[in-house]
């Protein structure tokens, strides 16, 4: 059975808010798509707290919820696993967000309303409530992408994006192996270089109220350097990969 929409959500140690976040996104699916086949796919990335247990309990009252448990592989690995699950379900559209309750489900409509204008649409954290170090890393990565690829993307790694399922399948086929640390950056760069308008729509970003940020201080700098190296290497393959993506993606009228 094909689906109209799948929402992909990685989760790691979010026991304090996971129930609230799942309820919010299931409520959106029920309200906006009452007669359509939709799914919320939560990938539990080897959580060490009660996140996995809570998700299994939530499945009992949410038929649209699919829970995938995996060994801890990092946020990027969990995102790609969720994307592959959504593609396997033949989802016409795939939306990705995070489980930390820093986004507002109501902003989904801003991207959904433009789904016929592009197969790849990004949100943009206009006011971002993160540690200053993370904000600097984002600026560095934005500049790195502009320097390496000659393209400007406001928030290339944002976990608030809507992708047409058929295009996502093409993108995943071109993703480097092994999965890069931040695969969402690579997907955004490929989509942009293939000539599609990503829109960069301003959305709300809230302060984190629960849990802890897993990457801080020196580790954040290390991750930035890793991502920069991966992006530089990927530059050598980009032309061939983008060419494979330029089979015209139909834009509905």
Short mmCIF file of C-alpha atoms in Angstrom, two decimals:
data_model
loop_
_atom_site.label_atom_id
_atom_site.label_comp_id
_atom_site.label_asym_id
_atom_site.label_seq_id
_atom_site.Cartn_x
_atom_site.Cartn_y
_atom_site.Cartn_z
CA UNK A 1 0.00 0.00 0.00
CA UNK A 2 1.42 3.39 -0.97
CA UNK A 3 1.19 6.35 1.39
CA UNK A 4 0.52 10.02 0.77
CA UNK A 5 2.94 11.14 3.49
CA UNK A 6 5.46 9.67 5.89
CA UNK A 7 7.05 11.70 8.66
CA UNK A 8 10.54 10.51 9.62
CA UNK A 9 11.76 11.25 13.15
CA UNK A 10 15.02 10.02 14.73
CA UNK A 11 15.01 9.74 18.53
CA UNK A 12 17.78 9.33 21.06
CA UNK A 13 17.31 9.64 24.84
CA UNK A 14 14.18 11.80 24.64
CA UNK A 15 12.11 10.07 27.34
CA UNK A 16 10.96 13.37 28.83
CA UNK A 17 9.32 14.70 25.67
CA UNK A 18 8.92 11.85 23.18
CA UNK A 19 5.29 11.18 24.12
CA UNK A 20 4.35 14.85 23.70
CA UNK A 21 6.14 15.14 20.36
CA UNK A 22 4.64 11.94 18.94
CA UNK A 23 1.16 13.03 20.04
CA UNK A 24 1.62 16.43 18.33
CA UNK A 25 2.63 14.97 14.98
CA UNK A 26 0.03 12.20 15.04
CA UNK A 27 -2.58 14.85 15.81
CA UNK A 28 -1.41 16.80 12.75
CA UNK A 29 -1.74 13.70 10.55
CA UNK A 30 -5.22 12.95 11.88
CA UNK A 31 -6.35 16.57 11.47
CA UNK A 32 -4.86 17.41 8.08
CA UNK A 33 -5.12 14.00 6.40
CA UNK A 34 -8.12 12.24 7.98
CA UNK A 35 -8.91 10.11 4.93
CA UNK A 36 -5.38 9.61 3.58
CA UNK A 37 -2.80 6.94 4.28
CA UNK A 38 -0.05 8.53 6.38
CA UNK A 39 2.62 7.33 8.79
CA UNK A 40 4.91 8.62 11.52
CA UNK A 41 8.16 6.62 11.46
CA UNK A 42 10.23 7.05 14.62
CA UNK A 43 13.72 5.54 14.58
CA UNK A 44 14.93 4.84 18.11
CA UNK A 45 18.70 5.15 17.77
CA UNK A 46 19.73 2.86 20.60
CA UNK A 47 18.42 5.10 23.37
CA UNK A 48 19.80 4.32 26.83
CA UNK A 49 16.79 5.71 28.68
CA UNK A 50 13.08 4.76 28.41
CA UNK A 51 12.55 6.28 24.94
CA UNK A 52 12.21 2.89 23.22
CA UNK A 53 9.85 1.56 25.88
CA UNK A 54 7.64 4.65 25.69
CA UNK A 55 7.49 4.43 21.89
CA UNK A 56 6.35 0.82 22.06
CA UNK A 57 3.60 1.85 24.46
CA UNK A 58 2.54 4.70 22.16
CA UNK A 59 2.13 2.26 19.26
CA UNK A 60 -0.80 0.69 21.09
CA UNK A 61 -2.88 3.85 20.79
CA UNK A 62 -1.49 5.27 17.55
CA UNK A 63 -2.08 3.01 14.52
CA UNK A 64 -0.21 5.48 12.30
CA UNK A 65 2.97 5.15 14.38
CA UNK A 66 5.77 2.87 13.21
CA UNK A 67 8.70 2.36 15.59
CA UNK A 68 12.09 1.16 14.35
CA UNK A 69 14.66 0.13 16.96
CA UNK A 70 18.32 0.12 15.94
CA UNK A 71 21.76 0.05 17.55
CA UNK A 72 23.15 3.50 18.17
CA UNK A 73 24.53 4.77 14.86
CA UNK A 74 24.14 8.51 15.25
CA UNK A 75 21.52 11.01 14.12
CA UNK A 76 22.46 10.85 10.44
CA UNK A 77 22.32 7.07 10.34
CA UNK A 78 18.90 7.09 12.00
CA UNK A 79 17.60 9.71 9.55
CA UNK A 80 18.73 7.70 6.52
CA UNK A 81 17.25 4.52 7.98
CA UNK A 82 13.94 6.36 8.41
CA UNK A 83 14.13 7.69 4.85
CA UNK A 84 14.67 4.18 3.51
CA UNK A 85 11.68 2.94 5.51
CA UNK A 86 9.53 5.72 4.02
CA UNK A 87 10.70 4.99 0.46
CA UNK A 88 10.01 1.26 0.96
CA UNK A 89 6.43 2.19 1.91
CA UNK A 90 6.12 4.05 -1.42
CA UNK A 91 5.45 7.37 0.28
CA UNK A 92 4.52 10.10 -2.17
CA UNK A 93 6.00 12.69 0.19
CA UNK A 94 8.48 12.35 3.05
CA UNK A 95 8.82 14.93 5.79
CA UNK A 96 11.66 14.84 8.32
CA UNK A 97 11.77 16.46 11.73
CA UNK A 98 13.41 15.85 15.10
CA UNK A 99 12.04 14.49 18.38
CA UNK A 100 13.44 17.13 20.76
CA UNK A 101 10.34 19.37 20.79
CA UNK A 102 12.18 22.34 19.30
CA UNK A 103 9.91 22.61 16.26
CA UNK A 104 6.24 23.54 15.85
CA UNK A 105 4.07 21.07 13.95
CA UNK A 106 1.91 23.95 12.69
CA UNK A 107 4.83 25.12 10.52
CA UNK A 108 4.54 21.93 8.45
CA UNK A 109 1.83 23.57 6.35
CA UNK A 110 4.26 26.27 5.18
CA UNK A 111 6.27 23.59 3.39
CA UNK A 112 3.30 21.42 2.38
CA UNK A 113 1.64 24.32 0.57
CA UNK A 114 4.67 24.52 -1.77
CA UNK A 115 4.94 20.79 -2.46
CA UNK A 116 3.84 21.21 -6.08
CA UNK A 117 6.55 23.79 -6.79
CA UNK A 118 9.63 21.72 -5.93
CA UNK A 119 10.51 18.13 -4.98
CA UNK A 120 12.81 19.34 -2.18
CA UNK A 121 11.75 22.05 0.28
CA UNK A 122 13.67 23.24 3.34
CA UNK A 123 12.72 25.16 6.43
CA UNK A 124 15.09 27.74 7.89
CA UNK A 125 15.59 28.47 11.60
CA UNK A 126 15.27 32.26 11.36
CA UNK A 127 15.81 32.65 15.11
CA UNK A 128 17.75 29.64 16.35
CA UNK A 129 17.76 28.72 20.03
CA UNK A 130 20.98 26.75 20.34
CA UNK A 131 24.31 27.20 22.08
CA UNK A 132 26.52 29.89 20.54
CA UNK A 133 29.08 27.28 19.49
CA UNK A 134 26.47 25.47 17.41
CA UNK A 135 25.44 28.72 15.75
CA UNK A 136 29.04 29.40 14.74
CA UNK A 137 29.40 25.88 13.35
CA UNK A 138 26.29 26.44 11.24
CA UNK A 139 27.77 29.66 9.86
CA UNK A 140 31.05 27.91 9.10
CA UNK A 141 29.29 25.07 7.30
CA UNK A 142 27.16 27.56 5.33
CA UNK A 143 30.30 29.33 4.19
CA UNK A 144 32.05 26.02 3.46
CA UNK A 145 29.21 24.86 1.23
CA UNK A 146 29.26 28.17 -0.62
CA UNK A 147 33.04 27.93 -1.10
CA UNK A 148 33.20 24.25 -2.05
CA UNK A 149 30.05 23.96 -4.14
CA UNK A 150 29.32 27.51 -5.22
CA UNK A 151 25.80 27.34 -3.81
CA UNK A 152 24.14 29.08 -0.86
CA UNK A 153 21.72 27.24 1.43
CA UNK A 154 20.48 29.00 4.54
CA UNK A 155 20.13 25.91 6.77
CA UNK A 156 21.38 22.86 4.87
CA UNK A 157 21.23 20.48 7.84
CA UNK A 158 17.83 21.52 9.16
CA UNK A 159 15.65 18.63 10.38
CA UNK A 160 12.52 20.24 8.94
CA UNK A 161 12.25 19.32 5.25
CA UNK A 162 9.72 17.99 2.76
CA UNK A 163 10.90 15.75 -0.08
CA UNK A 164 8.95 14.08 -2.86
CA UNK A 165 9.32 10.33 -2.36
CA UNK A 166 10.45 9.57 -5.91
CA UNK A 167 13.15 12.24 -5.68
CA UNK A 168 14.27 11.04 -2.25
CA UNK A 169 14.78 7.58 -3.71
CA UNK A 170 17.08 9.10 -6.35
CA UNK A 171 18.96 11.13 -3.74
CA UNK A 172 19.54 8.13 -1.48
CA UNK A 173 20.99 6.20 -4.42
CA UNK A 174 23.62 8.96 -4.80
CA UNK A 175 24.42 9.34 -1.10
CA UNK A 176 28.04 8.41 -0.26
CA UNK A 177 28.70 5.03 1.35
CA UNK A 178 29.27 4.74 4.27
CA UNK A 179 26.60 7.22 5.33
CA UNK A 180 28.20 10.62 6.07
CA UNK A 181 27.92 12.16 9.51
CA UNK A 182 25.34 14.73 8.34
CA UNK A 183 23.55 13.20 5.33
CA UNK A 184 20.91 15.92 5.25
CA UNK A 185 23.61 18.39 4.15
CA UNK A 186 24.54 16.17 1.20
CA UNK A 187 20.91 15.73 0.17
CA UNK A 188 20.37 19.50 0.26
CA UNK A 189 23.52 20.20 -1.78
CA UNK A 190 22.59 17.62 -4.43
CA UNK A 191 19.04 18.95 -4.72
CA UNK A 192 20.25 22.54 -5.03
CA UNK A 193 22.98 21.73 -7.57
CA UNK A 194 20.45 19.73 -9.60
CA UNK A 195 18.61 23.02 -10.11
CA UNK A 196 15.69 22.79 -7.70
CA UNK A 197 14.39 25.65 -5.58
CA UNK A 198 14.67 24.68 -1.90
CA UNK A 199 12.77 27.83 -0.80
CA UNK A 200 14.38 28.09 2.71
CA UNK A 201 11.11 28.90 4.48
CA UNK A 202 11.40 30.64 7.90
CA UNK A 203 10.08 28.45 10.71
CA UNK A 204 9.90 28.56 14.49
CA UNK A 205 12.72 27.06 16.54
CA UNK A 206 12.09 26.71 20.29
CA UNK A 207 14.50 26.43 23.19
CA UNK A 208 15.18 22.88 24.30
CA UNK A 209 13.22 22.21 27.51
CA UNK A 210 14.21 18.59 28.15
CA UNK A 211 17.09 16.19 27.57
CA UNK A 212 20.66 17.15 26.71
CA UNK A 213 22.49 18.08 23.52
CA UNK A 214 24.72 15.16 22.53
CA UNK A 215 27.41 17.16 20.71
CA UNK A 216 29.07 20.00 22.58
CA UNK A 217 32.30 22.01 22.82
CA UNK A 218 35.39 20.34 21.33
CA UNK A 219 33.39 17.43 20.00
CA UNK A 220 31.32 19.92 17.99
CA UNK A 221 34.47 21.32 16.40
CA UNK A 222 35.65 17.80 15.62
CA UNK A 223 32.33 17.05 13.95
CA UNK A 224 32.58 20.26 11.94
CA UNK A 225 36.02 19.27 10.66
CA UNK A 226 34.75 15.79 9.79
CA UNK A 227 31.80 17.24 7.87
CA UNK A 228 34.07 19.69 6.02
CA UNK A 229 36.37 16.82 4.98
CA UNK A 230 33.44 14.70 3.83
CA UNK A 231 32.03 17.61 1.82
CA UNK A 232 35.41 18.32 0.19
CA UNK A 233 35.80 14.67 -0.87
CA UNK A 234 32.22 14.58 -2.13
CA UNK A 235 32.97 17.56 -4.37
CA UNK A 236 34.97 15.25 -6.64
CA UNK A 237 31.90 13.06 -7.23
CA UNK A 238 29.24 15.76 -7.29
CA UNK A 239 29.10 16.34 -11.06
CA UNK A 240 28.39 12.70 -11.81
CA UNK A 241 25.83 12.41 -9.02
CA UNK A 242 23.98 15.59 -9.98
CA UNK A 243 23.85 14.44 -13.60
CA UNK A 244 22.06 11.31 -12.41
CA UNK A 245 19.51 13.51 -10.61
CA UNK A 246 18.75 15.74 -13.57
CA UNK A 247 16.21 13.36 -15.05
CA UNK A 248 13.31 15.82 -14.83
CA UNK A 249 11.26 15.50 -11.64
CA UNK A 250 7.69 16.38 -12.58
CA UNK A 251 6.37 19.49 -10.86
CA UNK A 252 2.61 19.27 -10.50
CA UNK A 253 0.52 22.17 -11.71
#
